[in-house]
mmCIF file of C-alpha atoms in Angstrom:
data_model
loop_
_atom_site.group_PDB
_atom_site.id
_atom_site.type_symbol
_atom_site.label_atom_id
_atom_site.label_comp_id
_atom_site.label_asym_id
_atom_site.label_seq_id
_atom_site.Cartn_x
_atom_site.Cartn_y
_atom_site.Cartn_z
ATOM 1 C CA MET A 1 -52.160 27.961 -65.328
ATOM 2 C CA THR A 2 -51.242 25.863 -68.434
ATOM 3 C CA LEU A 3 -50.360 22.212 -68.078
ATOM 4 C CA LYS A 4 -46.889 22.969 -69.433
ATOM 5 C CA ARG A 5 -46.301 25.655 -66.848
ATOM 6 C CA TYR A 6 -47.516 23.282 -64.102
ATOM 7 C CA HIS A 7 -45.145 20.507 -65.122
ATOM 8 C CA TYR A 8 -42.292 23.068 -65.090
ATOM 9 C CA ILE A 9 -43.071 24.282 -61.597
ATOM 10 C CA LEU A 10 -43.378 20.520 -60.363
ATOM 11 C CA ILE A 11 -40.024 19.781 -61.864
ATOM 12 C CA ILE A 12 -38.278 22.847 -60.229
ATOM 13 C CA GLY A 13 -39.957 21.990 -56.864
ATOM 14 C CA SER A 14 -38.789 18.489 -57.023
ATOM 15 C CA LEU A 15 -35.252 19.521 -57.870
ATOM 16 C CA ILE A 16 -35.237 21.897 -54.827
ATOM 17 C CA ILE A 17 -36.436 19.195 -52.534
ATOM 18 C CA LEU A 18 -33.804 16.687 -53.894
ATOM 19 C CA LEU A 19 -31.006 19.285 -53.504
ATOM 20 C CA SER A 20 -32.224 19.910 -49.879
ATOM 21 C CA ILE A 21 -32.067 16.141 -49.100
ATOM 22 C CA ILE A 22 -28.650 15.868 -50.665
ATOM 23 C CA ASN A 23 -27.301 18.684 -48.590
ATOM 24 C CA HIS A 24 -28.836 17.368 -45.413
ATOM 25 C CA ILE A 25 -27.131 13.930 -46.145
ATOM 26 C CA ALA A 26 -23.858 15.731 -46.731
ATOM 27 C CA VAL A 27 -24.131 17.509 -43.331
ATOM 28 C CA LEU A 28 -24.913 14.285 -41.443
ATOM 29 C CA HIS A 29 -21.947 12.732 -43.171
ATOM 30 C CA ARG A 30 -19.591 15.478 -42.095
ATOM 31 C CA GLU A 31 -20.822 15.294 -38.483
ATOM 32 C CA ALA A 32 -20.381 11.488 -38.473
ATOM 33 C CA VAL A 33 -16.857 11.877 -39.846
ATOM 34 C CA SER A 34 -16.055 14.667 -37.289
ATOM 35 C CA LYS A 35 -17.305 12.474 -34.439
ATOM 36 C CA GLU A 36 -15.323 9.580 -35.627
ATOM 37 C CA GLN A 37 -12.181 11.764 -35.844
ATOM 38 C CA GLN A 38 -12.870 13.008 -32.314
ATOM 39 C CA THR A 39 -13.207 9.514 -31.062
ATOM 40 C CA GLN A 40 -9.918 8.439 -32.610
ATOM 41 C CA VAL A 41 -8.171 11.563 -31.086
ATOM 42 C CA ILE A 42 -9.592 10.645 -27.669
ATOM 43 C CA LYS A 43 -8.451 7.084 -28.163
ATOM 44 C CA LYS A 44 -4.918 8.202 -29.110
ATOM 45 C CA ASN A 45 -4.723 10.586 -26.093
ATOM 46 C CA ALA A 46 -5.930 7.829 -23.823
ATOM 47 C CA GLN A 47 -3.190 5.567 -25.189
ATOM 48 C CA LYS A 48 -0.555 8.220 -24.608
ATOM 49 C CA LYS A 49 -1.704 8.650 -20.977
ATOM 50 C CA ALA A 50 -1.977 4.989 -20.418
ATOM 51 C CA VAL A 51 0.354 3.758 -17.610
ATOM 52 C CA PRO A 52 1.932 0.275 -18.194
ATOM 53 C CA VAL A 53 1.400 -0.864 -14.658
ATOM 54 C CA LYS A 54 -0.856 -3.872 -14.521
ATOM 55 C CA GLU A 55 -3.261 -3.913 -11.752
ATOM 56 C CA VAL A 56 -3.456 -7.116 -9.907
ATOM 57 C CA LYS A 57 -5.319 -8.662 -6.899
ATOM 58 C CA TYR A 58 -3.732 -10.572 -4.162
ATOM 59 C CA SER A 59 -4.800 -12.536 -1.088
ATOM 60 C CA PHE A 60 -2.707 -11.945 1.987
ATOM 61 C CA ARG A 61 0.757 -13.400 1.791
ATOM 62 C CA GLU A 62 4.030 -12.466 3.295
ATOM 63 C CA ILE A 63 7.118 -12.459 1.112
ATOM 64 C CA TYR A 64 10.792 -11.673 1.443
ATOM 65 C CA GLU A 65 11.913 -12.743 -1.948
ATOM 66 C CA VAL A 66 10.453 -14.708 -4.932
ATOM 67 C CA LYS A 67 11.432 -18.237 -5.744
ATOM 68 C CA THR A 68 12.414 -18.129 -9.414
ATOM 69 C CA LYS A 69 15.160 -19.471 -11.646
ATOM 70 C CA LYS A 70 15.099 -16.365 -13.824
ATOM 71 C CA LYS A 71 17.699 -13.674 -13.150
ATOM 72 C CA MET A 72 15.196 -11.064 -12.032
ATOM 73 C CA VAL A 73 15.258 -8.720 -9.032
ATOM 74 C CA ALA A 74 13.033 -5.980 -7.715
ATOM 75 C CA LEU A 75 14.470 -2.664 -6.586
ATOM 76 C CA THR A 76 12.185 -1.116 -3.936
ATOM 77 C CA PHE A 77 12.416 2.414 -2.410
ATOM 78 C CA ASP A 78 10.732 3.396 0.910
ATOM 79 C CA ASP A 79 9.570 6.390 2.799
ATOM 80 C CA GLY A 80 9.151 8.834 -0.145
ATOM 81 C CA PRO A 81 8.114 10.785 -2.068
ATOM 82 C CA ASP A 82 9.962 14.052 -1.776
ATOM 83 C CA ASN A 83 10.885 16.712 -4.184
ATOM 84 C CA ARG A 84 14.748 16.337 -3.938
ATOM 85 C CA TYR A 85 15.883 12.733 -3.817
ATOM 86 C CA THR A 86 12.970 10.840 -5.383
ATOM 87 C CA PRO A 87 13.107 12.735 -8.634
ATOM 88 C CA GLN A 88 16.714 12.009 -8.882
ATOM 89 C CA ILE A 89 16.040 8.325 -8.444
ATOM 90 C CA LEU A 90 13.363 8.515 -11.119
ATOM 91 C CA ASP A 91 15.748 10.189 -13.490
ATOM 92 C CA ILE A 92 18.334 7.520 -13.008
ATOM 93 C CA LEU A 93 15.731 4.723 -13.389
ATOM 94 C CA LYS A 94 14.379 6.414 -16.580
ATOM 95 C CA ALA A 95 17.834 6.835 -18.098
ATOM 96 C CA ASN A 96 18.612 3.122 -17.562
ATOM 97 C CA GLN A 97 15.065 1.948 -18.558
ATOM 98 C CA VAL A 98 14.439 0.238 -15.239
ATOM 99 C CA LYS A 99 11.167 -0.104 -13.376
ATOM 100 C CA ALA A 100 11.007 -0.192 -9.607
ATOM 101 C CA THR A 101 8.478 -0.310 -6.738
ATOM 102 C CA PHE A 102 7.973 2.729 -4.433
ATOM 103 C CA PHE A 103 6.524 2.268 -0.886
ATOM 104 C CA LEU A 104 5.022 5.650 -0.230
ATOM 105 C CA VAL A 105 4.200 7.395 3.124
ATOM 106 C CA GLY A 106 0.961 9.396 3.199
ATOM 107 C CA ARG A 107 2.393 12.502 4.918
ATOM 108 C CA GLN A 108 4.986 12.758 2.193
ATOM 109 C CA ILE A 109 2.352 12.197 -0.414
ATOM 110 C CA ASP A 110 0.591 15.349 0.927
ATOM 111 C CA LYS A 111 3.690 17.374 0.521
ATOM 112 C CA ASP A 112 4.695 16.296 -3.044
ATOM 113 C CA PRO A 113 1.620 14.866 -4.888
ATOM 114 C CA ASN A 114 3.150 15.567 -8.246
ATOM 115 C CA VAL A 115 6.090 13.311 -7.577
ATOM 116 C CA VAL A 116 3.529 10.529 -6.905
ATOM 117 C CA ARG A 117 1.861 11.296 -10.255
ATOM 118 C CA ARG A 118 5.295 11.184 -11.987
ATOM 119 C CA ILE A 119 6.113 7.657 -10.315
ATOM 120 C CA HIS A 120 2.881 6.236 -11.608
ATOM 121 C CA SER A 121 2.997 7.952 -15.116
ATOM 122 C CA GLU A 122 6.553 6.469 -15.687
ATOM 123 C CA GLY A 123 5.318 2.918 -15.091
ATOM 124 C CA HIS A 124 6.699 2.208 -11.652
ATOM 125 C CA GLU A 125 4.674 0.321 -9.031
ATOM 126 C CA ILE A 126 3.406 2.010 -5.858
ATOM 127 C CA GLY A 127 2.905 0.182 -2.530
ATOM 128 C CA ASN A 128 1.405 1.340 0.714
ATOM 129 C CA HIS A 129 3.823 2.285 3.663
ATOM 130 C CA THR A 130 1.259 3.801 5.888
ATOM 131 C CA VAL A 131 0.351 7.518 6.452
ATOM 132 C CA ASN A 132 2.660 8.402 9.349
ATOM 133 C CA HIS A 133 5.224 5.619 9.252
ATOM 134 C CA PRO A 134 4.454 4.402 12.964
ATOM 135 C CA ASN A 135 5.290 1.116 14.661
ATOM 136 C CA LEU A 136 2.061 -0.785 13.900
ATOM 137 C CA ASN A 137 2.852 -3.361 16.488
ATOM 138 C CA LYS A 138 2.065 -0.730 19.219
ATOM 139 C CA MET A 139 -1.290 0.165 17.717
ATOM 140 C CA GLU A 140 -4.791 -1.101 18.010
ATOM 141 C CA VAL A 141 -6.704 -2.554 15.057
ATOM 142 C CA PRO A 142 -8.751 0.510 14.231
ATOM 143 C CA GLU A 143 -5.581 2.582 14.136
ATOM 144 C CA ILE A 144 -3.750 0.144 11.950
ATOM 145 C CA SER A 145 -6.774 0.096 9.466
ATOM 146 C CA ALA A 146 -6.751 3.888 9.385
ATOM 147 C CA GLU A 147 -3.109 4.068 8.508
ATOM 148 C CA ILE A 148 -3.652 1.554 5.662
ATOM 149 C CA GLU A 149 -7.022 2.789 4.290
ATOM 150 C CA ASN A 150 -6.205 6.463 4.449
ATOM 151 C CA ASN A 151 -2.963 5.893 2.565
ATOM 152 C CA ASN A 152 -4.491 3.790 -0.105
ATOM 153 C CA ALA A 153 -7.142 6.583 -0.481
ATOM 154 C CA LYS A 154 -4.498 9.214 -1.082
ATOM 155 C CA ILE A 155 -2.703 7.111 -3.673
ATOM 156 C CA LYS A 156 -5.811 6.291 -5.417
ATOM 157 C CA GLU A 157 -6.938 9.848 -5.586
ATOM 158 C CA LEU A 158 -3.763 10.912 -7.318
ATOM 159 C CA THR A 159 -3.284 7.910 -9.624
ATOM 160 C CA GLY A 160 -6.531 6.108 -9.994
ATOM 161 C CA TYR A 161 -4.587 2.976 -8.705
ATOM 162 C CA THR A 162 -5.286 1.264 -5.442
ATOM 163 C CA PRO A 163 -2.115 -0.395 -3.991
ATOM 164 C CA VAL A 164 -2.132 -4.145 -3.413
ATOM 165 C CA LEU A 165 1.366 -4.256 -1.902
ATOM 166 C CA PHE A 166 2.111 -3.153 1.686
ATOM 167 C CA ARG A 167 5.397 -2.767 3.496
ATOM 168 C CA SER A 168 5.326 -2.372 7.257
ATOM 169 C CA PRO A 169 7.411 0.584 8.796
ATOM 170 C CA TYR A 170 10.650 -0.846 10.190
ATOM 171 C CA GLY A 171 9.660 -4.237 8.939
ATOM 172 C CA ASN A 172 7.552 -4.786 12.068
ATOM 173 C CA ALA A 173 4.342 -6.846 11.430
ATOM 174 C CA SER A 174 2.851 -8.709 14.344
ATOM 175 C CA GLU A 175 0.047 -11.271 13.898
ATOM 176 C CA GLN A 176 -2.450 -8.666 14.627
ATOM 177 C CA VAL A 177 -0.996 -6.500 11.844
ATOM 178 C CA LYS A 178 -1.087 -9.415 9.362
ATOM 179 C CA ASP A 179 -4.741 -10.123 10.327
ATOM 180 C CA VAL A 180 -5.652 -6.475 9.405
ATOM 181 C CA LEU A 181 -3.687 -6.819 6.056
ATOM 182 C CA THR A 182 -5.589 -10.077 5.358
ATOM 183 C CA GLN A 183 -8.851 -8.237 5.775
ATOM 184 C CA HIS A 184 -7.676 -5.604 3.354
ATOM 185 C CA HIS A 185 -6.346 -8.149 0.861
ATOM 186 C CA LEU A 186 -2.935 -6.752 0.890
ATOM 187 C CA MET A 187 0.360 -8.544 0.368
ATOM 188 C CA LEU A 188 3.069 -7.967 2.996
ATOM 189 C CA VAL A 189 6.433 -7.277 1.043
ATOM 190 C CA ASN A 190 9.658 -7.457 3.094
ATOM 191 C CA TRP A 191 12.995 -7.759 1.558
ATOM 192 C CA SER A 192 15.902 -10.217 1.194
ATOM 193 C CA VAL A 193 18.636 -7.676 0.319
ATOM 194 C CA ASP A 194 19.210 -4.799 2.724
ATOM 195 C CA THR A 195 21.649 -2.257 1.218
ATOM 196 C CA ARG A 196 21.724 -0.542 4.596
ATOM 197 C CA ASP A 197 21.482 2.776 2.838
ATOM 198 C CA TRP A 198 19.514 3.949 5.953
ATOM 199 C CA LYS A 199 22.555 3.337 8.100
ATOM 200 C CA MET A 200 24.730 6.199 6.904
ATOM 201 C CA THR A 201 26.500 3.794 4.670
ATOM 202 C CA SER A 202 28.795 5.106 1.950
ATOM 203 C CA PRO A 203 27.882 4.430 -1.773
ATOM 204 C CA SER A 204 30.701 1.763 -2.099
ATOM 205 C CA MET A 205 29.340 -0.032 0.935
ATOM 206 C CA ILE A 206 25.848 0.116 -0.397
ATOM 207 C CA ILE A 207 26.961 -1.389 -3.630
ATOM 208 C CA ASP A 208 29.028 -4.103 -1.818
ATOM 209 C CA ASN A 209 26.010 -5.063 0.341
ATOM 210 C CA LEU A 210 23.983 -5.590 -2.911
ATOM 211 C CA LYS A 211 26.621 -7.541 -4.597
ATOM 212 C CA SER A 212 27.116 -9.862 -1.673
ATOM 213 C CA GLU A 213 23.381 -10.733 -1.118
ATOM 214 C CA VAL A 214 21.607 -10.530 -4.399
ATOM 215 C CA ARG A 215 20.310 -13.633 -6.198
ATOM 216 C CA PRO A 216 17.516 -14.461 -8.652
ATOM 217 C CA GLY A 217 14.249 -13.360 -7.035
ATOM 218 C CA SER A 218 15.771 -10.882 -4.594
ATOM 219 C CA ILE A 219 13.777 -7.922 -3.307
ATOM 220 C CA VAL A 220 16.228 -5.104 -2.623
ATOM 221 C CA LEU A 221 15.541 -2.387 0.106
ATOM 222 C CA GLN A 222 16.613 1.155 -0.421
ATOM 223 C CA HIS A 223 15.200 4.517 0.386
ATOM 224 C CA SER A 224 14.144 7.532 -1.616
ATOM 225 C CA PHE A 225 13.690 9.765 1.634
ATOM 226 C CA GLY A 226 13.928 9.575 5.353
ATOM 227 C CA GLY A 227 17.579 8.833 5.927
ATOM 228 C CA LYS A 228 20.358 11.263 6.632
ATOM 229 C CA LYS A 229 22.410 10.034 3.811
ATOM 230 C CA VAL A 230 19.959 9.367 1.018
ATOM 231 C CA HIS A 231 22.354 11.124 -1.340
ATOM 232 C CA ASN A 232 24.524 8.055 -1.018
ATOM 233 C CA THR A 233 21.756 5.949 -2.471
ATOM 234 C CA ILE A 234 21.671 8.477 -5.419
ATOM 235 C CA GLN A 235 25.326 7.997 -6.074
ATOM 236 C CA ALA A 236 25.372 4.219 -5.673
ATOM 237 C CA LEU A 237 22.105 3.487 -7.866
ATOM 238 C CA PRO A 238 23.737 3.885 -11.284
ATOM 239 C CA GLU A 239 26.663 1.592 -10.452
ATOM 240 C CA GLU A 240 24.182 -0.872 -8.874
ATOM 241 C CA ILE A 241 22.125 -0.968 -11.981
ATOM 242 C CA LYS A 242 25.222 -1.233 -14.246
ATOM 243 C CA TRP A 243 26.630 -4.145 -12.238
ATOM 244 C CA LEU A 244 23.242 -6.131 -12.233
ATOM 245 C CA LYS A 245 22.901 -5.733 -15.877
ATOM 246 C CA GLU A 246 26.440 -7.005 -16.366
ATOM 247 C CA GLN A 247 25.553 -10.069 -14.253
ATOM 248 C CA GLY A 248 22.584 -10.720 -16.442
ATOM 249 C CA TYR A 249 19.883 -9.441 -14.226
ATOM 250 C CA THR A 250 16.630 -7.765 -15.237
ATOM 251 C CA MET A 251 15.194 -5.275 -12.788
ATOM 252 C CA VAL A 252 11.350 -5.421 -12.466
ATOM 253 C CA THR A 253 8.510 -4.321 -10.103
ATOM 254 C CA VAL A 254 7.579 -6.629 -7.281
ATOM 255 C CA SER A 255 4.342 -7.663 -8.950
ATOM 256 C CA GLU A 256 6.323 -8.550 -12.270
ATOM 257 C CA LEU A 257 8.751 -10.499 -10.150
ATOM 258 C CA ILE A 258 5.811 -12.400 -8.505
ATOM 259 C CA GLU A 259 4.579 -13.354 -12.068
ATOM 260 C CA GLN A 260 7.857 -15.161 -12.597
ATOM 261 C CA GLU A 261 7.583 -17.328 -9.454
ATOM 262 C CA ASP A 262 8.425 -21.067 -10.064
ATOM 263 C CA LYS A 263 5.286 -23.076 -10.024
#
């Protein structure tokens, strides 16, 4: 082999190696870009699925309303979900860009889990209203704890969110019940405005009850299931929202209302 031919082969070999290196670098770059694009897509999808409900932690406390000078109120709905009335309430709230708090019952959650997912995905707050809606004052501590823990577990399984707010069935909460709630770091949420929609009240009476009792910091009791005349709540709700807005009120979740408490 002549020296000239040897140099020629060496140059060709070097070029082949160089081209191989360049190609390998290009492949690595494409893979890196692809991974970055995938990461961005995942982030965007996560943002789309994100729920604007801020998770908070509370120590035990019992509230009926929140002391605030701001014209804010919290609409709350008990005893759901169901697949008839609760979706109609959600439609009305969505159309009016209003957020509310739903105190859900476990046995209803089992029947309509997709409604629970919708409540959460649309930015509403979910509170615990026990599994079976019993009178907790007539139960022993282990039974009370089971009602609370099992319902929180059902809600968390569907939403990833563990409720920190609790409403006792019938508004009954003895000192024993409050002790159990303290152990579970739950806030007991009652109400200051009872629309009496559970009492076979007409839509106009529901609205009048709200108008006569509401004030800044009010927590309003209504139902999304359980009563014989829940359809009256559906009929009254748009007018309630309209009137509250006309009076300068903003409707928020219970936790959002608590954040506005006067210090």
